[in-house]
PDB file of C-alpha atoms in Angstrom:
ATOM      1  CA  UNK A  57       3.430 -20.600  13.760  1.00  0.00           C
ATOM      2  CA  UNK A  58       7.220 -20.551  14.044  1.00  0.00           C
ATOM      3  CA  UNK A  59       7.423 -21.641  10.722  1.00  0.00           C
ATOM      4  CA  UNK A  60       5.502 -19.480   9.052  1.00  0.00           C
ATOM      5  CA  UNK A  61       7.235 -16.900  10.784  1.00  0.00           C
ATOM      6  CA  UNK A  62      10.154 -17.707   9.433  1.00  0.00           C
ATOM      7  CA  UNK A  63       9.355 -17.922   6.448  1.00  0.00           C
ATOM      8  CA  UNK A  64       8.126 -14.603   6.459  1.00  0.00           C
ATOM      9  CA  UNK A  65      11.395 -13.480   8.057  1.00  0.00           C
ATOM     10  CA  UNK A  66      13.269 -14.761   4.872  1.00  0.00           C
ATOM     11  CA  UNK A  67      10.388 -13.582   2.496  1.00  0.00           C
ATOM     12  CA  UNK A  68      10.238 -10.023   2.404  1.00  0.00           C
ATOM     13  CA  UNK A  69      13.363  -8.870   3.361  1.00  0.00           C
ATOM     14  CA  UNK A  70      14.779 -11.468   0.628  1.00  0.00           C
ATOM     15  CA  UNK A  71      12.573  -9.804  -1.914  1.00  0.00           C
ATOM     16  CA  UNK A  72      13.765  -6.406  -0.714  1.00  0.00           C
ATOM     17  CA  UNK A  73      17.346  -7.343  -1.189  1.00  0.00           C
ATOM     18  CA  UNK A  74      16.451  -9.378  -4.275  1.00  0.00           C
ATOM     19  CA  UNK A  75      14.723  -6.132  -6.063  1.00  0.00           C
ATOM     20  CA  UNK A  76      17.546  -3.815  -4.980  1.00  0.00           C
ATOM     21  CA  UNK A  77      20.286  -5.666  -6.445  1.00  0.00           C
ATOM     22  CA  UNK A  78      18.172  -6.431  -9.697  1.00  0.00           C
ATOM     23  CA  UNK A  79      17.430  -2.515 -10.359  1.00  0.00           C
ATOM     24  CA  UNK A  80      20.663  -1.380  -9.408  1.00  0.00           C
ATOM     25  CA  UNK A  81      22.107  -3.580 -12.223  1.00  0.00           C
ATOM     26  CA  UNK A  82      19.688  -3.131 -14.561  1.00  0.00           C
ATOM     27  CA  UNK A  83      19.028   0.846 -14.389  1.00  0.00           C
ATOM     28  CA  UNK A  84      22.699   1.766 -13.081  1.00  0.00           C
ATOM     29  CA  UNK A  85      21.497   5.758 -14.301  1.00  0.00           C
ATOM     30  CA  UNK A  86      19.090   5.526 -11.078  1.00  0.00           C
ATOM     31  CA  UNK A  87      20.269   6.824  -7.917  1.00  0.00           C
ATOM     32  CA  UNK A  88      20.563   4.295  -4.411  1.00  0.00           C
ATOM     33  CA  UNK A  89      17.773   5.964  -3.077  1.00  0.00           C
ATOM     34  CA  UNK A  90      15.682   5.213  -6.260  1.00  0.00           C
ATOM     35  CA  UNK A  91      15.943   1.573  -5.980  1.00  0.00           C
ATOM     36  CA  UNK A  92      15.528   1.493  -2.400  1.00  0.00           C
ATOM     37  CA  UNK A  93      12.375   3.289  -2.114  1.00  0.00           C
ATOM     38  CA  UNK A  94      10.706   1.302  -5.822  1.00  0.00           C
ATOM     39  CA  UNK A  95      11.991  -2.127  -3.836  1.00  0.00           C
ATOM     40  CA  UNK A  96      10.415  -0.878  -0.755  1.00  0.00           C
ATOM     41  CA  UNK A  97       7.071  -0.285  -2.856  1.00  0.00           C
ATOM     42  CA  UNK A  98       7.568  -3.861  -4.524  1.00  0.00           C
ATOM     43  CA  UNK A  99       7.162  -5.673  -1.107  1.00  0.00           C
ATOM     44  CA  UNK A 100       4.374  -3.477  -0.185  1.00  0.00           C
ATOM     45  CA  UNK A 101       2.950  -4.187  -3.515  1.00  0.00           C
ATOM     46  CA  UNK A 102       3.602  -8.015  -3.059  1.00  0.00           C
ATOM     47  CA  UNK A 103       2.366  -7.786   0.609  1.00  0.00           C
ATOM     48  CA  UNK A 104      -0.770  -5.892  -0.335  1.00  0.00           C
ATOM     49  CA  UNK A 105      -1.671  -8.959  -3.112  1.00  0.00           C
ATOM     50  CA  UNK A 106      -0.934 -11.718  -1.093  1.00  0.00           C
ATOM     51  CA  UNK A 107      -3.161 -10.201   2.141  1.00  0.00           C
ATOM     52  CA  UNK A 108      -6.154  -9.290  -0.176  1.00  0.00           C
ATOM     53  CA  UNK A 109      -5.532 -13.128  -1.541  1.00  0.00           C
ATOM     54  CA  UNK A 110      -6.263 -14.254   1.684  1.00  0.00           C
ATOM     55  CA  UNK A 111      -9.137 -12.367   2.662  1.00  0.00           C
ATOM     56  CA  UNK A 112     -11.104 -13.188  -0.334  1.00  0.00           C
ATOM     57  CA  UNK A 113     -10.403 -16.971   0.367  1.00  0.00           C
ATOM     58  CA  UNK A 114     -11.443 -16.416   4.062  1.00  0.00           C
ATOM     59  CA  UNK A 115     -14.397 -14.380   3.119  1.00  0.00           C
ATOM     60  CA  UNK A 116     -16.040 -16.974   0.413  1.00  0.00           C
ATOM     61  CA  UNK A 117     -14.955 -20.072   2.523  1.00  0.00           C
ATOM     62  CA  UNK A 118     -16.978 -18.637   5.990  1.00  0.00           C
ATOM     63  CA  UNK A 119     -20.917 -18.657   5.436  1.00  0.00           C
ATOM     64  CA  UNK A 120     -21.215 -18.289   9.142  1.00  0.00           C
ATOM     65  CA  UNK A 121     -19.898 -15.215   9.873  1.00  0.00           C
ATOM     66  CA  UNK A 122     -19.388 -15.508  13.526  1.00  0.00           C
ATOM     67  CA  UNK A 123     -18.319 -19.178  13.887  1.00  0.00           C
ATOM     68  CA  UNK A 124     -16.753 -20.398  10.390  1.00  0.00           C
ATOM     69  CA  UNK A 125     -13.251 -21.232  10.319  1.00  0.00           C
ATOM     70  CA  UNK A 126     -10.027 -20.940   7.793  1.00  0.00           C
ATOM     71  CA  UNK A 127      -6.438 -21.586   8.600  1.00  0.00           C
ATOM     72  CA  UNK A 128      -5.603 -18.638   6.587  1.00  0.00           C
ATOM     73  CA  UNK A 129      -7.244 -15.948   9.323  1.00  0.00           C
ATOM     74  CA  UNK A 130      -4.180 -17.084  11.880  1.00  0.00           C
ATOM     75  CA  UNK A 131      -1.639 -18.230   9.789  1.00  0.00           C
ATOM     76  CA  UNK A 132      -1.637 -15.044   7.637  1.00  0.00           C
ATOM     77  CA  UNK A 133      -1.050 -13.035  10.263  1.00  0.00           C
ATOM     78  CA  UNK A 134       1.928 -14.364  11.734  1.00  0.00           C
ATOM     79  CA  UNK A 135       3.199 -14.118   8.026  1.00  0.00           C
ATOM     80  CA  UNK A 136       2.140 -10.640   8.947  1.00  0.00           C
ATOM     81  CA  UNK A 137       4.567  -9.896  11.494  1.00  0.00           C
ATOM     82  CA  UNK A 138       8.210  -9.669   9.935  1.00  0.00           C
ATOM     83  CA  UNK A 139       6.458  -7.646   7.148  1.00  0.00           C
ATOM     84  CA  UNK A 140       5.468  -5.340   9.265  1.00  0.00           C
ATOM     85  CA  UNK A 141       8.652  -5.287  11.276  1.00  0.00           C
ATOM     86  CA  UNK A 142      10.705  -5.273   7.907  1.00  0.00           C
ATOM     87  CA  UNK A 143       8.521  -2.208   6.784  1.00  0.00           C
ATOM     88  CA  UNK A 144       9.615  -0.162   9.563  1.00  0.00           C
ATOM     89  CA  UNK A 145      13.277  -0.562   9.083  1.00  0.00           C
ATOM     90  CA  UNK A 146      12.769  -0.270   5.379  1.00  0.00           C
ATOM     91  CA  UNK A 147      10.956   3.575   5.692  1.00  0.00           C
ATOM     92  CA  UNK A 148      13.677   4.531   7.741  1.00  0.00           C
ATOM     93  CA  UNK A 149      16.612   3.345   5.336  1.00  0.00           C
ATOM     94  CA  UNK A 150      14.215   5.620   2.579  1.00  0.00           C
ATOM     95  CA  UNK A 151      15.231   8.171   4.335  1.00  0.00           C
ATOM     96  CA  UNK A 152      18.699   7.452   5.412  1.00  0.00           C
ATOM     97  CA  UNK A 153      19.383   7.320   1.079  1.00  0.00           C
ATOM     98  CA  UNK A 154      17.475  10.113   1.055  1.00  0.00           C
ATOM     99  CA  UNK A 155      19.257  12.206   3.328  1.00  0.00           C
ATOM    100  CA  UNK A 156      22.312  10.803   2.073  1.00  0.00           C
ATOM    101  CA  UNK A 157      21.745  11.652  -1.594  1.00  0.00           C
ATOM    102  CA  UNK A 158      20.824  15.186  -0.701  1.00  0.00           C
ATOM    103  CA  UNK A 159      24.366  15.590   1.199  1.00  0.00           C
ATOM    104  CA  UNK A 160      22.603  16.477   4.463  1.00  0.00           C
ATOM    105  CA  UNK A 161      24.519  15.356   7.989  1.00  0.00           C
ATOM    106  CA  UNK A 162      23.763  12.102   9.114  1.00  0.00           C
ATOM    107  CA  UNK A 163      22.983  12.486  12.750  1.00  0.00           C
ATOM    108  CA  UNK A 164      20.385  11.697  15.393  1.00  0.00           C
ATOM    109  CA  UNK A 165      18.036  14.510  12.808  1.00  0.00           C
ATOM    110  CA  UNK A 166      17.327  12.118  10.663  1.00  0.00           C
ATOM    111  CA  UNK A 167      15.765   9.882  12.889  1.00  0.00           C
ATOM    112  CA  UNK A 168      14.021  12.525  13.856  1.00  0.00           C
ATOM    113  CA  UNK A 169      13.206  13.450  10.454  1.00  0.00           C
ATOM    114  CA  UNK A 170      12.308   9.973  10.099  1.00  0.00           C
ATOM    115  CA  UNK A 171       9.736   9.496  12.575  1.00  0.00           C
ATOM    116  CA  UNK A 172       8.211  12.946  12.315  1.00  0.00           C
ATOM    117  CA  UNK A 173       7.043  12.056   8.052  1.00  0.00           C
ATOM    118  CA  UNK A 174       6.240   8.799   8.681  1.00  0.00           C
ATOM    119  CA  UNK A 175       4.443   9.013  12.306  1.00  0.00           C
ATOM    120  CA  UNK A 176       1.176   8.220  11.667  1.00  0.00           C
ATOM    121  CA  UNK A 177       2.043   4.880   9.416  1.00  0.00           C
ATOM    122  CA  UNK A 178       4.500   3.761  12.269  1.00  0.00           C
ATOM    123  CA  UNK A 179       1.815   4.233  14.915  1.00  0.00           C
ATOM    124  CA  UNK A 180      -0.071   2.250  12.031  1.00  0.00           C
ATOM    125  CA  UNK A 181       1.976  -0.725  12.600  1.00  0.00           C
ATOM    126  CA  UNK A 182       2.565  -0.212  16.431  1.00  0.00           C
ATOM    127  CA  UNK A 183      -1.170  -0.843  16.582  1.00  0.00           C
ATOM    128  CA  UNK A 184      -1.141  -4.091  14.158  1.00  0.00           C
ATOM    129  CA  UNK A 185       1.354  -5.253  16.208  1.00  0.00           C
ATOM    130  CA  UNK A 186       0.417  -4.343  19.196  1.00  0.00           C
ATOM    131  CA  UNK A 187      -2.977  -4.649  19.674  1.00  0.00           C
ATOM    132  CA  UNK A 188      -4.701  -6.110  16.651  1.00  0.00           C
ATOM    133  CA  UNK A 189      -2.210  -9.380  16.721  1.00  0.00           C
ATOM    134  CA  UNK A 190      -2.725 -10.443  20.147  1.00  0.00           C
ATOM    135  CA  UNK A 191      -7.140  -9.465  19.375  1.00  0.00           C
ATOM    136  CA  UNK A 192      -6.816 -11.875  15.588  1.00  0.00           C
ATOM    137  CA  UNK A 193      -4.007 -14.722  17.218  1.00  0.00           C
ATOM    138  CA  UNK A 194      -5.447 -14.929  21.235  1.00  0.00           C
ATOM    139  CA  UNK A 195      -8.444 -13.066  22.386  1.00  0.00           C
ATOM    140  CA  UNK A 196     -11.583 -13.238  19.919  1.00  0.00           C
ATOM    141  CA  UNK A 197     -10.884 -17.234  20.789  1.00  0.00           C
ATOM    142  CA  UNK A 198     -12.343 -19.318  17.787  1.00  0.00           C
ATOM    143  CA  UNK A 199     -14.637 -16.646  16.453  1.00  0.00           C
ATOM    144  CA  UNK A 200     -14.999 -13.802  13.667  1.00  0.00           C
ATOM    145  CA  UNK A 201     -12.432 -15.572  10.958  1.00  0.00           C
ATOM    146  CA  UNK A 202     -14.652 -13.892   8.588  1.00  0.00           C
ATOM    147  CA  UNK A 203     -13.906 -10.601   9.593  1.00  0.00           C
ATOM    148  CA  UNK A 204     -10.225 -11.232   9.643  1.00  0.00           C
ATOM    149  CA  UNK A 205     -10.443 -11.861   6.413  1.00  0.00           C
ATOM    150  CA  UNK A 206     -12.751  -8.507   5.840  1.00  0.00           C
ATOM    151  CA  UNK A 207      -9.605  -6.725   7.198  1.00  0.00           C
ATOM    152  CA  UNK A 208      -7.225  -8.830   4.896  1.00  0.00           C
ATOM    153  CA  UNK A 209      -8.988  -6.871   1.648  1.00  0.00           C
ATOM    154  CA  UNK A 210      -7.988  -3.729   2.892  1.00  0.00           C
ATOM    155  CA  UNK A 211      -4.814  -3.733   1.625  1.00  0.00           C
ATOM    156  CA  UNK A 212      -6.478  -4.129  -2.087  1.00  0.00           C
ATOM    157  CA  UNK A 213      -5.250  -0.394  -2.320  1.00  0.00           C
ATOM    158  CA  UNK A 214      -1.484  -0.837  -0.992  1.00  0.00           C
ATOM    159  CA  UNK A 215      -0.279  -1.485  -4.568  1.00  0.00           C
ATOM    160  CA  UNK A 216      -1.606   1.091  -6.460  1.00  0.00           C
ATOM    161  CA  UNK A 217      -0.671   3.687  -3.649  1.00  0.00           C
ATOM    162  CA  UNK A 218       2.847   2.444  -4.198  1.00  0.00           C
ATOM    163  CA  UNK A 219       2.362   3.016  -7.577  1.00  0.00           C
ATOM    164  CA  UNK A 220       2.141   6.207  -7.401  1.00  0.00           C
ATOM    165  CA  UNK A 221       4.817   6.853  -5.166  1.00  0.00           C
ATOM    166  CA  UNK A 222       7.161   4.913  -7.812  1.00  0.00           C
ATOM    167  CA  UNK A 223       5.710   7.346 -10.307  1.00  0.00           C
ATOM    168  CA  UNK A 224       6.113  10.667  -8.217  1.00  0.00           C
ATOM    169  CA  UNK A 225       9.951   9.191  -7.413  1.00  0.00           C
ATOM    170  CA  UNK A 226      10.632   8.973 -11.565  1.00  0.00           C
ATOM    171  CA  UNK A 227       9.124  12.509 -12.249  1.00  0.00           C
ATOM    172  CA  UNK A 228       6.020  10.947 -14.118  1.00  0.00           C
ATOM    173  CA  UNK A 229       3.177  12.906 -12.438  1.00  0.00           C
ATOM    174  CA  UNK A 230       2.031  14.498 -15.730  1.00  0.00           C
ATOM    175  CA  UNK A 231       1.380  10.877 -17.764  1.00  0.00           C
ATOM    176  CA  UNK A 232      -1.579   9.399 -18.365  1.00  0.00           C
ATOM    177  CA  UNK A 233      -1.004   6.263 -16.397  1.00  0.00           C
ATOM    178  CA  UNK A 234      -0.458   8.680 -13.095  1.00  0.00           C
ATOM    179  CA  UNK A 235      -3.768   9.892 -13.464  1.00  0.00           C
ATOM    180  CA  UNK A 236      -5.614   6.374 -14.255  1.00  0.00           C
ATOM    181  CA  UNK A 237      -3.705   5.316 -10.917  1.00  0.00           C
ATOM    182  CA  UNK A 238      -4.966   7.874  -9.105  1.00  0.00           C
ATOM    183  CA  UNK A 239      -8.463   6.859  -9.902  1.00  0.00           C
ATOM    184  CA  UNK A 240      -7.698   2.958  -9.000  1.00  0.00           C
ATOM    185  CA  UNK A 241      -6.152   4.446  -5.749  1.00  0.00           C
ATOM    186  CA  UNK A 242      -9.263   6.360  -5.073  1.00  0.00           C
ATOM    187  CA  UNK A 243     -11.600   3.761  -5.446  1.00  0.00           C
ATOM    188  CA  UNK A 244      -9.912   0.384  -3.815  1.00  0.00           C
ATOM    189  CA  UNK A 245      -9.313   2.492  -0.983  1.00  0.00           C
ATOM    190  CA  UNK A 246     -12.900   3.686  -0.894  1.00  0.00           C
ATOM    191  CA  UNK A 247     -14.079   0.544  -1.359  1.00  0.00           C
ATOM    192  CA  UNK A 248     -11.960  -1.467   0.961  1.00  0.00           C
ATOM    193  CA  UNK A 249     -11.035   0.806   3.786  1.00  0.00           C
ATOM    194  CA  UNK A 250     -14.569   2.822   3.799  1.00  0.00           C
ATOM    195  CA  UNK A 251     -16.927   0.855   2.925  1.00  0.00           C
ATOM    196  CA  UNK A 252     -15.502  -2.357   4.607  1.00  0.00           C
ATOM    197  CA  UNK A 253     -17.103  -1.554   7.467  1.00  0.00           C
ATOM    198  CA  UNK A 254     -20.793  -1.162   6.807  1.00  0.00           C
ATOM    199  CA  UNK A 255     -20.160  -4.342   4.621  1.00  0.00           C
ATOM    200  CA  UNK A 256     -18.967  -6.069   7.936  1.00  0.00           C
ATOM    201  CA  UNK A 257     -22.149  -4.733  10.087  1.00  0.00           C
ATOM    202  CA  UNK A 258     -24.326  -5.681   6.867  1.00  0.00           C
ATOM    203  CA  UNK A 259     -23.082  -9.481   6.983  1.00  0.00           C
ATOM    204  CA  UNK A 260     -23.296  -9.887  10.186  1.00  0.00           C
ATOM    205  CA  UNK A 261     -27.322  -8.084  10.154  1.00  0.00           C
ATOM    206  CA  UNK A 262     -27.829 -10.494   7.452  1.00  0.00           C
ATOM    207  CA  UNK A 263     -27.118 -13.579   9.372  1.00  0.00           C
ATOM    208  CA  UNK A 264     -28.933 -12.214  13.007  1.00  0.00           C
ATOM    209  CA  UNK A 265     -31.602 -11.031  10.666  1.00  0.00           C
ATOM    210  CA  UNK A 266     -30.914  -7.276  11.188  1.00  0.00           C
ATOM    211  CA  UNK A 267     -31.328  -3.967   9.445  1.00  0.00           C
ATOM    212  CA  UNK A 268     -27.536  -2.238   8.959  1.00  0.00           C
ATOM    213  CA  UNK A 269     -28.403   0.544  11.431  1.00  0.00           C
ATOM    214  CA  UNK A 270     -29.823  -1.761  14.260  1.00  0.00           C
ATOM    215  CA  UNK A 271     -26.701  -3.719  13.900  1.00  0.00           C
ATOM    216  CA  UNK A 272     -24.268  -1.416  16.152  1.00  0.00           C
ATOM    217  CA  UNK A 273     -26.708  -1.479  19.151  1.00  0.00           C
ATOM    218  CA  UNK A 274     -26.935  -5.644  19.078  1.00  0.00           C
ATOM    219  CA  UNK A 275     -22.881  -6.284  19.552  1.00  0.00           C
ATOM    220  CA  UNK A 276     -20.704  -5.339  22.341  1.00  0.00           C
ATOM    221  CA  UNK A 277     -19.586  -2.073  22.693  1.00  0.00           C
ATOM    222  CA  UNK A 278     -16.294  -2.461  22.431  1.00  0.00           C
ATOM    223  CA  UNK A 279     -16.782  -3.565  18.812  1.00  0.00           C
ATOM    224  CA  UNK A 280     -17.729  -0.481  18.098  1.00  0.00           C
ATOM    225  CA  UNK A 281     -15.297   1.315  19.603  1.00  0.00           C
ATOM    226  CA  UNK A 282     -12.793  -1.140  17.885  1.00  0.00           C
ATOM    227  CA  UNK A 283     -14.089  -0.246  14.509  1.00  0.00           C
ATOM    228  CA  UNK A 284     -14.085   3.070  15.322  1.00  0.00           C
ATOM    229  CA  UNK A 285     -10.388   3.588  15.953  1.00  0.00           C
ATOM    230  CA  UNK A 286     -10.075   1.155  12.484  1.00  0.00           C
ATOM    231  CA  UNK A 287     -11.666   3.323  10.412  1.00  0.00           C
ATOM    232  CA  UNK A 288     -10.732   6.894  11.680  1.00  0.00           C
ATOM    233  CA  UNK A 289      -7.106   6.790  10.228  1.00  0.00           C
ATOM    234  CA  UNK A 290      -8.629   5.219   6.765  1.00  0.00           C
ATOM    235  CA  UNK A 291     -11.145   8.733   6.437  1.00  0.00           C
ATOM    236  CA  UNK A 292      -8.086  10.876   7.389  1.00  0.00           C
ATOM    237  CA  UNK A 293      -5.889   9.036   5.210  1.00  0.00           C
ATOM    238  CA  UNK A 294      -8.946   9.156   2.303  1.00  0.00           C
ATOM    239  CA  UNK A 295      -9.050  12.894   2.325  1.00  0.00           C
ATOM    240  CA  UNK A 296      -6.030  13.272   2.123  1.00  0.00           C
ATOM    241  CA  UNK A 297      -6.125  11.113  -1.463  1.00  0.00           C
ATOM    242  CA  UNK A 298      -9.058  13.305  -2.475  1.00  0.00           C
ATOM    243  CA  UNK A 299      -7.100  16.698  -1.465  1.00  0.00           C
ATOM    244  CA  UNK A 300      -4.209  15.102  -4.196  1.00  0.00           C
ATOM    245  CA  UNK A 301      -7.002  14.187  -6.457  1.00  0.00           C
ATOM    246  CA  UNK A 302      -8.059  17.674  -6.476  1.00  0.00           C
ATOM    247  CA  UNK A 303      -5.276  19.133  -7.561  1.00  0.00           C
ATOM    248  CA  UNK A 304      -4.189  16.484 -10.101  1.00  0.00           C
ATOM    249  CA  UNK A 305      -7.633  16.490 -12.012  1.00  0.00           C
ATOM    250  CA  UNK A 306      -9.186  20.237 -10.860  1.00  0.00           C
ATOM    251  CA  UNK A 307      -6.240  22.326  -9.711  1.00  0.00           C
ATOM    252  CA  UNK A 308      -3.228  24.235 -10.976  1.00  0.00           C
ATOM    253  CA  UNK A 309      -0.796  21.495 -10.698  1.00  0.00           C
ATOM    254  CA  UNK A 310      -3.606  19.563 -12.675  1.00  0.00           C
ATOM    255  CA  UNK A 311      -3.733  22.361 -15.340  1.00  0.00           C
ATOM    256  CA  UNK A 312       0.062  22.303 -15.340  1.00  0.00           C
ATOM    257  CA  UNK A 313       0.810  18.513 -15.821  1.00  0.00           C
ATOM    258  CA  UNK A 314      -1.852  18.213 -18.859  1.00  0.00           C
TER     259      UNK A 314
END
């Protein structure tokens, strides 16, 4: 645990540092802030690879859904931690360049500032961290490694949604690789944030020998409610995609950047 920890401590904000330094020296016509926020996408990117790694290893190694084991469901997660620590205090130095390259004050507003853009992500990781740590590390007790490592996939969409913030940063909305992004986006995070959850109540019906709709009334209720907190961010977060894929593909802006 403390190892792994560590090492996850050094990892990410090494990479961070490691990318920053590297762009700054390589593209010296891009601003602070432009390396900053493409390393800060980088980790994510790296983050959201090696968690989906993880979950597909936990998912094919656990034929019982319930009672299979795989180091990777615990050990992951503490691996988890200083990422999601390090992610916090790399959103706010986004916008500490950002404030700083548009000659604004620096002063208690951009904390403000800071935690009024990106409050629904940081009440993201509060919960991570807070609640679904101590439910994955202590209380499930030796069960549900599978589902872990259902949870792990989610982040299959994390790199192409930091694509395409790298791609709004550089001005490069109106190329071709934008829009094929924007399609990836759509459909990873469809496919891994939505539909992860019937898949979960369909594996588990599978194994009891249930239809997917008698499924929620044969586990405890609190599973449900569980899930139900899960996946309520993901549809918000999902129409919000759609509402951008509306106006790339269907709107004015669309019409504009072909």
């Amino acid at each position: 645990m403390l190892l792994t920890l560590a090492w996850g401590s050094v990892f990410f904000p090494g990479l961070f540092a490691l990318s920053t330094w590297w762009l700054r020296r390589s593209r010296p016509q891009w601003t602070k802030n432009d390396c900053v926020m493409i390393s800060t996408r980088l980790v994510s990117s790296v983050h959201g690879v090696l968690a989906t790694g993880s979950g597909i290893v936990i998912i094919y190694s656990c034929r019982d859904v319930m009672t299979d084991r795989h180091w990777l469901a615990r050990e992951y997660v503490w691996f988890l931690i200083p990422y999601m620590l390090y992610d916090t205090y790399a959103m706010y130095l986004c916008e500490w360049y950002k404030t700083k390259e548009e000659k604004r004050r620096h002063s208690f507003t951009t904390f403000q500032n800071f935690l009024s853009k990106n409050r629904l992500m940081l009440t993201h990781h509060a919960v991570i961290l807070l609640a679904l740590v101590p439910v994955a590390q202590r209380l499930r007790g030796d069960l549900g490694d599978f589902f872990v490592g259902c949870i792990f996939t989610a982040e299959l969409s994390t790199p192409f949604v930091s694509l395409g913030r790298v791609l709004i940063q550089l001005k490069q909305q109106h190329t071709l690789l934008y829009k094929v992004n924007g399609i990836l986006t759509l459909a990873t995070f469809f496919a891994c944030r939505i539909l992860l959850f019937p898949f979960m109540y369909w594996s588990y019906g599978q194994q009891q020998g249930l239809r997917l709709y008698q499924v929620p009334f044969h586990i405890p209720v609190h599973c449900n409610v569980a899930n139900a907190f899960l996946i309520a961010p993901q549809i918000y977060w999902f129409s919000l995609l759609c509402k951008k894929a509306v106006q790339l593909f269907g709107g004015p802006q669309g019409k504009k950047d072909g």
